[in-house]
Amino acid sequence: IWIKIINKKLTKIKIYLELLQGKLTDDGFIKEAKRLDFIHKSILGRPAGDENTSILSNSLRLLRDTSFIQVMNQAGFSQIAELAAITSAVGFNSTLKHIPELGKMVRRMKDGTLDSEHPLLKDIESAIGGFGMHRILHQPSSRYDEFGIGGNFGNSKAGKLVGKFDVVQQYMKRVTGDISGLAPITIITHRLAATVMAEKFYQLALKPGTANLKRMKALGMDNKMLQRVLIHTKRNAKSERNALTGRKLIGMNYKRWIEEDPKSFDAYKYAINREVNRLVQNNLLGETHELMSTSFGKTLTQFRGFPLVGWEKQTLHNLKMMDKEALLYTLSSTALGAMAYSAQTYVASYGRSDRKKFLDERLDTARLLKAGFQKSGVSTLIPGIVDTVLMAGREPYFDNYARST
């Protein structure tokens, strides 16, 4: 519904701009019109960069897909550190309350349904939006364009053969995402983050004095709006008491909240969406340069999009906050990153004749600390900057073995 409303409004604005574009020659106006067109296409899921149906564009996409299959088979290890972002932002106790629900989330991944055993996530998805939908939305079997299931590689025999290879690669990408753990871990952490964010607001409603106003302001809420949100959260919450973790949120009557105070619900919904997409980083519209939506931009920044956006979204954001949550996030994500590196190294050691020497060198204390920081969410561009600028002409300070790819 929201996409239809936004599309309708953007279409009207676009038509109005097209009428004025012939009368105005101001460069600034033309740039704004192009940006609006870029936003309009991005929201609708249309190619927003250059001509995406050309042979060159499809060939570059084929190259990117090949690179993904070759180097992303261990990317799931890097996702483990993102659990630190969730626990540091909402609290270990709030996260622990919803860990048992992970099994039900995994079950939903198999059949696409959400049973009544998890009413809170069902309420969130019905009123706020779906989380962890990437794997469902990107189905190779449902992909189709005017040139057929594969991309446009020309009408020659070689071109048609490459088109068939392109179709095979789409399924291989899906397999790579699954066996590496990248897809399932991303889905689970997205849904866990949405659930525990609702839990966090409920816990704040029970103890309003514990709210971090600086963090709430970063989510678009001033103190006055926060109090309205907490009042409605407490009024519409369904909870139960747990002997181990205390009172736990099990459902929300969002329908009544929307009827009573839609403005505060919009602020609540915006805050949850914004924080979930920060905790489990998802590059949103407006966070990347338009160049990165072109075929050449996508190719040049492949595997670098997340660090580039994370520099502002994780590193600079936590430096600006400079609070207990930022410190906890840095330390815990580094610790989990070191654990992930250890597991990744241990798997890589199988079948080696020099296994003991290999493990002794790779699991050295200094390497573990550097690898843990490199895999943490706050590191983003720092390892690359250090190795490029400070260590120029010398051995890299951060190991390539600790990289995600």
Coordinates of C-alpha atoms in Angstrom, one line a residue:
I1 CA 0.0 0.0 0.0
W2 CA 2.8 2.4 1.0
I3 CA 4.7 1.8 -2.2
K4 CA 1.6 2.5 -4.3
I5 CA 1.0 5.8 -2.4
I6 CA 4.6 6.9 -2.8
N7 CA 4.6 5.8 -6.5
K8 CA 1.4 7.8 -7.2
K9 CA 2.9 11.0 -5.5
L10 CA 6.3 10.6 -7.2
T11 CA 4.6 10.1 -10.6
K12 CA 2.7 13.4 -10.2
I13 CA 5.8 15.3 -9.1
K14 CA 7.8 13.7 -12.0
I15 CA 5.1 14.8 -14.6
Y16 CA 5.1 18.3 -13.1
L17 CA 8.9 18.5 -13.4
E18 CA 8.9 17.3 -16.9
L19 CA 6.5 20.1 -17.8
L20 CA 8.8 22.6 -16.2
Q21 CA 12.0 21.1 -17.5
G22 CA 11.5 22.5 -21.0
K23 CA 11.1 26.0 -19.6
L24 CA 13.9 26.0 -17.1
T25 CA 17.6 25.5 -17.9
D26 CA 19.0 25.8 -14.5
D27 CA 21.6 23.1 -13.9
G28 CA 20.6 22.7 -10.3
F29 CA 17.0 22.1 -11.3
I30 CA 18.0 19.5 -13.9
K31 CA 20.1 17.7 -11.3
E32 CA 17.3 17.6 -8.8
A33 CA 14.9 16.2 -11.5
K34 CA 17.5 13.5 -12.3
R35 CA 17.8 12.6 -8.6
L36 CA 14.0 12.4 -8.3
D37 CA 13.9 10.1 -11.3
F38 CA 16.6 8.0 -9.6
I39 CA 14.6 7.8 -6.4
H40 CA 11.4 7.0 -8.2
K41 CA 13.0 4.0 -10.1
S42 CA 14.8 2.8 -7.0
I43 CA 11.6 2.6 -4.9
L44 CA 9.8 0.7 -7.6
G45 CA 12.7 -1.7 -8.0
R46 CA 13.5 -0.6 -11.5
P47 CA 17.1 -0.3 -12.8
A48 CA 18.1 3.1 -11.5
G49 CA 21.6 3.5 -13.1
D50 CA 22.6 3.2 -16.7
E51 CA 21.0 1.1 -19.5
N52 CA 20.8 -2.3 -17.8
T53 CA 19.6 -4.2 -20.8
S54 CA 22.7 -3.6 -22.9
I55 CA 25.2 -6.4 -23.7
L56 CA 27.9 -4.5 -21.9
S57 CA 25.8 -4.1 -18.8
N58 CA 24.7 -7.7 -18.7
S59 CA 28.3 -8.9 -19.3
L60 CA 29.5 -6.8 -16.3
R61 CA 26.7 -8.3 -14.2
L62 CA 27.8 -11.8 -15.3
L63 CA 31.4 -11.0 -14.2
R64 CA 30.1 -9.8 -10.8
D65 CA 28.0 -13.0 -10.4
T66 CA 31.1 -15.1 -11.2
S67 CA 33.1 -13.2 -8.6
F68 CA 30.4 -13.7 -6.0
I69 CA 30.4 -17.5 -6.5
Q70 CA 34.2 -17.7 -6.4
V71 CA 34.9 -15.7 -3.2
M72 CA 31.8 -15.6 -1.1
N73 CA 31.7 -19.2 0.0
Q74 CA 32.8 -18.3 3.6
A75 CA 31.1 -15.0 4.0
G76 CA 28.7 -16.4 6.6
F77 CA 31.5 -16.3 9.2
S78 CA 31.5 -12.6 9.0
Q79 CA 27.8 -12.4 9.8
I80 CA 28.4 -13.8 13.3
A81 CA 29.9 -10.5 14.5
E82 CA 26.7 -8.7 13.7
L83 CA 25.0 -10.4 16.7
A84 CA 27.1 -8.0 18.8
A85 CA 25.4 -5.0 17.3
I86 CA 22.0 -6.4 18.4
T87 CA 23.0 -7.3 21.9
S88 CA 24.9 -4.0 22.5
A89 CA 22.0 -1.8 21.2
V90 CA 19.0 -3.5 22.9
G91 CA 20.7 -5.3 25.8
F92 CA 21.7 -8.9 26.4
N93 CA 18.6 -9.7 28.4
S94 CA 16.2 -8.4 25.7
T95 CA 18.0 -10.5 23.1
L96 CA 18.1 -13.6 25.3
K97 CA 14.3 -13.5 25.7
H98 CA 13.8 -14.0 22.0
I99 CA 16.6 -16.4 21.2
P100 CA 14.3 -19.5 21.5
E101 CA 12.2 -18.0 18.7
L102 CA 15.0 -18.5 16.2
G103 CA 14.0 -22.1 15.7
K104 CA 10.5 -20.9 14.6
M105 CA 12.1 -18.4 12.3
V106 CA 14.1 -21.1 10.6
R107 CA 11.0 -23.1 10.2
R108 CA 9.4 -20.2 8.4
M109 CA 12.3 -20.0 6.1
K110 CA 11.4 -23.4 4.8
D111 CA 7.7 -23.0 4.1
G112 CA 7.2 -19.2 3.9
T113 CA 4.5 -19.2 6.6
L114 CA 4.4 -17.6 10.1
D115 CA 2.6 -19.8 12.6
S116 CA 0.7 -18.5 15.6
E117 CA 3.5 -19.6 17.9
H118 CA 5.3 -16.4 17.1
P119 CA 2.6 -13.7 17.3
L120 CA 5.0 -10.8 18.0
L121 CA 6.9 -11.2 14.7
K122 CA 3.5 -11.7 13.0
D123 CA 2.2 -8.4 14.4
I124 CA 5.4 -6.6 13.4
E125 CA 5.3 -7.9 9.8
S126 CA 1.6 -7.1 9.4
A127 CA 1.9 -3.5 10.7
I128 CA 5.5 -2.4 10.2
G129 CA 6.8 -4.5 7.2
G130 CA 8.7 -7.6 6.4
F131 CA 12.2 -8.3 7.6
G132 CA 14.7 -10.8 6.2
M133 CA 12.8 -11.0 2.9
H134 CA 15.9 -11.0 0.7
R135 CA 16.0 -14.7 -0.1
I136 CA 12.3 -14.8 -0.9
L137 CA 12.3 -11.8 -3.2
H138 CA 15.4 -12.9 -5.2
Q139 CA 14.1 -16.1 -6.7
P140 CA 15.9 -17.1 -9.9
S141 CA 12.8 -19.1 -11.0
S142 CA 10.7 -15.9 -11.0
R143 CA 13.2 -13.8 -12.9
Y144 CA 12.1 -12.8 -16.4
D145 CA 12.7 -10.0 -18.8
E146 CA 11.9 -9.3 -22.4
F147 CA 14.9 -11.2 -23.6
G148 CA 13.9 -14.4 -21.7
I149 CA 15.0 -15.8 -18.4
G150 CA 18.7 -15.0 -19.0
G151 CA 20.1 -11.5 -19.7
N152 CA 20.8 -9.9 -23.1
F153 CA 24.0 -11.2 -24.6
G154 CA 23.1 -10.9 -28.3
N155 CA 21.3 -13.1 -30.8
S156 CA 24.3 -15.1 -31.9
K157 CA 24.8 -18.7 -30.9
A158 CA 27.6 -17.7 -28.5
G159 CA 25.3 -15.0 -27.0
K160 CA 22.5 -17.5 -26.4
L161 CA 24.9 -19.9 -24.8
V162 CA 26.2 -17.2 -22.4
G163 CA 22.5 -16.4 -21.6
K164 CA 21.9 -20.0 -20.5
F165 CA 25.1 -19.9 -18.5
D166 CA 23.7 -16.7 -16.9
V167 CA 20.6 -18.6 -15.7
V168 CA 22.8 -21.4 -14.2
Q169 CA 24.8 -18.8 -12.4
Q170 CA 21.7 -17.3 -10.8
Y171 CA 21.0 -20.7 -9.1
M172 CA 24.7 -21.1 -8.2
K173 CA 24.6 -17.7 -6.5
R174 CA 21.7 -18.9 -4.4
V175 CA 23.5 -22.1 -3.5
T176 CA 26.6 -20.1 -2.5
G177 CA 24.5 -17.8 -0.3
D178 CA 22.9 -20.8 1.4
I179 CA 26.0 -23.0 1.9
S180 CA 28.1 -20.1 3.1
G181 CA 25.6 -19.3 5.8
L182 CA 25.2 -15.7 4.4
A183 CA 21.5 -16.0 3.4
P184 CA 20.2 -17.9 6.4
I185 CA 22.2 -15.9 9.0
T186 CA 21.1 -12.6 7.4
I187 CA 17.4 -13.6 7.5
I188 CA 17.6 -14.8 11.1
T189 CA 19.5 -11.7 12.4
H190 CA 17.1 -9.3 10.5
R191 CA 14.1 -10.9 12.2
L192 CA 15.7 -11.2 15.6
A193 CA 16.7 -7.5 15.4
A194 CA 13.1 -6.4 14.6
T195 CA 11.7 -8.5 17.4
V196 CA 14.2 -7.3 20.1
M197 CA 13.7 -3.7 19.0
A198 CA 10.0 -4.1 19.8
E199 CA 11.1 -5.7 23.1
K200 CA 13.4 -2.7 23.8
F201 CA 10.6 -0.2 23.4
Y202 CA 8.5 -2.3 25.7
Q203 CA 11.2 -2.4 28.4
L204 CA 11.6 1.3 28.1
A205 CA 7.9 1.7 28.5
L206 CA 8.2 -0.2 31.8
K207 CA 11.2 2.0 32.9
P208 CA 11.1 5.3 30.9
G209 CA 14.0 6.8 32.9
T210 CA 16.5 4.3 31.3
A211 CA 16.1 5.7 27.8
N212 CA 19.2 6.9 26.0
L213 CA 17.9 10.2 24.6
K214 CA 20.9 10.7 22.4
R215 CA 20.3 7.3 20.7
M216 CA 16.5 8.0 20.4
K217 CA 17.2 11.4 18.8
A218 CA 19.3 9.5 16.2
L219 CA 16.2 7.5 15.4
G220 CA 14.2 10.6 14.8
M221 CA 12.5 10.9 18.2
D222 CA 12.7 13.8 20.6
N223 CA 11.8 13.3 24.3
K224 CA 8.1 14.4 23.8
M225 CA 7.5 11.9 20.9
L226 CA 9.4 9.2 22.8
Q227 CA 7.0 9.6 25.8
R228 CA 4.0 9.3 23.4
V229 CA 5.5 6.1 21.9
L230 CA 6.2 4.5 25.3
I231 CA 2.6 5.3 26.5
H232 CA 1.1 3.5 23.5
T233 CA 3.7 0.7 23.6
K234 CA 2.7 -0.1 27.2
R235 CA -1.0 0.3 26.5
N236 CA -1.0 -2.0 23.5
A237 CA 1.5 -4.6 24.6
K238 CA 0.8 -8.3 25.3
S239 CA 3.3 -9.8 27.6
E240 CA 4.0 -12.8 29.8
R241 CA 6.3 -13.4 32.7
N242 CA 9.4 -15.6 32.4
A243 CA 11.1 -17.0 35.5
L244 CA 14.6 -16.5 34.0
T245 CA 14.4 -13.3 32.0
G246 CA 11.4 -11.5 33.5
R247 CA 8.5 -10.0 31.6
K248 CA 8.6 -10.7 27.9
L249 CA 6.7 -9.1 25.0
I250 CA 4.7 -11.6 23.0
G251 CA 2.5 -9.4 20.9
M252 CA 1.4 -5.9 20.0
N253 CA -2.1 -4.5 19.2
Y254 CA -0.8 -2.2 16.5
K255 CA -4.2 -1.8 14.9
R256 CA -5.6 0.0 18.0
W257 CA -2.4 2.1 18.2
I258 CA -2.8 3.3 14.6
E259 CA -6.4 4.3 15.2
E260 CA -5.6 6.2 18.4
D261 CA -2.3 8.0 17.5
P262 CA -1.1 7.4 13.9
K263 CA 1.7 10.0 14.2
S264 CA 3.4 8.4 17.1
F265 CA 3.1 5.0 15.4
D266 CA 4.8 6.4 12.3
A267 CA 7.7 7.6 14.5
Y268 CA 7.8 4.1 16.2
K269 CA 7.8 2.3 12.8
Y270 CA 10.5 4.6 11.4
A271 CA 12.7 4.1 14.4
I272 CA 12.4 0.3 14.2
N273 CA 13.1 0.2 10.5
R274 CA 16.0 2.6 10.8
E275 CA 17.7 0.7 13.7
V276 CA 17.2 -2.8 12.2
N277 CA 18.8 -1.6 9.0
R278 CA 21.7 -0.3 11.0
L279 CA 22.1 -3.3 13.4
V280 CA 22.1 -5.7 10.5
Q281 CA 23.4 -3.4 7.9
N282 CA 21.3 -2.9 4.8
N283 CA 22.3 -0.2 2.3
L284 CA 19.3 2.0 1.9
L285 CA 18.3 4.5 -0.8
G286 CA 20.2 7.8 -0.3
E287 CA 23.2 6.2 1.5
T288 CA 25.1 5.5 -1.6
H289 CA 26.2 7.7 -4.5
E290 CA 24.3 7.4 -7.8
L291 CA 27.4 6.2 -9.5
M292 CA 27.2 3.0 -7.5
S293 CA 24.0 2.2 -9.2
T294 CA 25.6 2.1 -12.7
S295 CA 27.0 -1.1 -14.2
F296 CA 30.6 0.2 -13.9
G297 CA 30.0 1.6 -10.4
K298 CA 28.6 -1.8 -9.2
T299 CA 31.6 -3.6 -10.7
L300 CA 34.2 -1.3 -9.2
T301 CA 32.6 -1.3 -5.7
Q302 CA 31.6 -4.9 -5.6
F303 CA 32.3 -6.3 -2.1
R304 CA 33.1 -2.7 -1.0
G305 CA 29.6 -1.3 -0.8
F306 CA 29.0 -2.4 2.8
P307 CA 32.3 -1.0 4.1
L308 CA 31.7 2.3 2.2
V309 CA 28.3 2.8 3.7
G310 CA 29.3 1.3 7.0
W311 CA 31.9 4.0 7.5
E312 CA 29.1 6.5 8.2
K313 CA 26.5 4.0 9.4
Q314 CA 28.7 2.2 11.9
T315 CA 32.1 3.8 12.5
L316 CA 31.2 7.5 12.4
H317 CA 27.8 6.9 14.1
N318 CA 29.4 5.1 17.1
L319 CA 32.2 7.7 17.3
K320 CA 29.5 10.4 17.5
M321 CA 27.5 8.5 20.2
M322 CA 30.6 7.8 22.3
D323 CA 28.6 6.0 25.0
K324 CA 28.5 2.6 26.8
E325 CA 26.6 1.0 23.8
A326 CA 29.3 2.1 21.4
L327 CA 32.1 0.7 23.6
L328 CA 30.2 -2.6 24.2
Y329 CA 29.6 -2.9 20.4
T330 CA 33.3 -2.4 19.6
L331 CA 34.5 -4.9 22.2
S332 CA 31.8 -7.6 21.7
S333 CA 31.9 -7.4 17.8
T334 CA 35.7 -7.8 18.0
A335 CA 35.4 -10.8 20.3
L336 CA 32.8 -12.5 18.0
G337 CA 34.9 -11.6 15.0
A338 CA 37.9 -13.3 16.5
M339 CA 35.7 -16.4 17.3
A340 CA 34.5 -16.4 13.7
Y341 CA 38.1 -16.1 12.4
S342 CA 39.2 -19.0 14.6
A343 CA 36.4 -21.2 13.3
Q344 CA 37.1 -20.2 9.7
T345 CA 40.9 -20.9 10.1
Y346 CA 40.2 -24.3 11.8
V347 CA 38.0 -25.3 8.8
A348 CA 40.7 -24.2 6.4
S349 CA 43.3 -26.3 8.2
Y350 CA 41.7 -29.6 7.3
G351 CA 43.8 -31.6 4.8
R352 CA 47.0 -29.7 5.2
S353 CA 50.2 -31.5 5.8
D354 CA 51.5 -28.6 8.0
R355 CA 48.3 -28.2 9.9
K356 CA 49.8 -27.7 13.4
K357 CA 52.2 -25.0 12.1
F358 CA 49.4 -23.4 10.1
L359 CA 47.2 -23.2 13.1
D360 CA 50.0 -21.9 15.4
E361 CA 50.7 -19.1 12.9
R362 CA 47.2 -18.1 12.1
L363 CA 45.8 -18.3 15.6
D364 CA 48.6 -16.3 17.2
T365 CA 47.2 -13.8 19.8
A366 CA 48.2 -10.7 17.9
R367 CA 46.6 -12.1 14.7
L368 CA 43.5 -13.0 16.5
L369 CA 43.0 -9.5 17.9
K370 CA 43.7 -7.9 14.5
A371 CA 41.4 -10.4 12.7
G372 CA 38.6 -9.8 15.3
F373 CA 38.7 -6.0 14.8
Q374 CA 38.9 -6.5 11.0
K375 CA 35.7 -8.6 11.1
S376 CA 33.9 -6.2 13.5
G377 CA 31.2 -3.9 12.3
V378 CA 33.1 -0.7 13.4
S379 CA 36.3 -1.4 11.4
T380 CA 34.8 -0.8 7.9
L381 CA 37.4 1.2 6.0
I382 CA 40.0 1.5 8.8
P383 CA 42.0 -1.7 7.9
G384 CA 42.2 -0.7 4.3
I385 CA 43.3 2.8 5.1
V386 CA 46.0 1.6 7.5
D387 CA 47.4 -0.9 5.0
T388 CA 47.2 1.5 2.1
V389 CA 48.5 4.7 3.7
L390 CA 50.5 3.8 6.8
M391 CA 52.0 0.5 5.6
A392 CA 52.8 1.5 2.0
G393 CA 55.8 -0.6 0.7
R394 CA 55.7 -2.9 3.7
E395 CA 53.9 -6.0 4.7
P396 CA 50.1 -5.3 5.4
Y397 CA 49.3 -4.9 9.1
F398 CA 46.0 -6.6 8.7
D399 CA 46.0 -10.1 7.3
N400 CA 44.2 -10.9 4.1
Y401 CA 43.2 -14.2 5.7
A402 CA 40.8 -12.3 8.0
R403 CA 38.9 -10.8 5.2
S404 CA 35.3 -11.8 4.5
T405 CA 35.9 -12.9 1.0

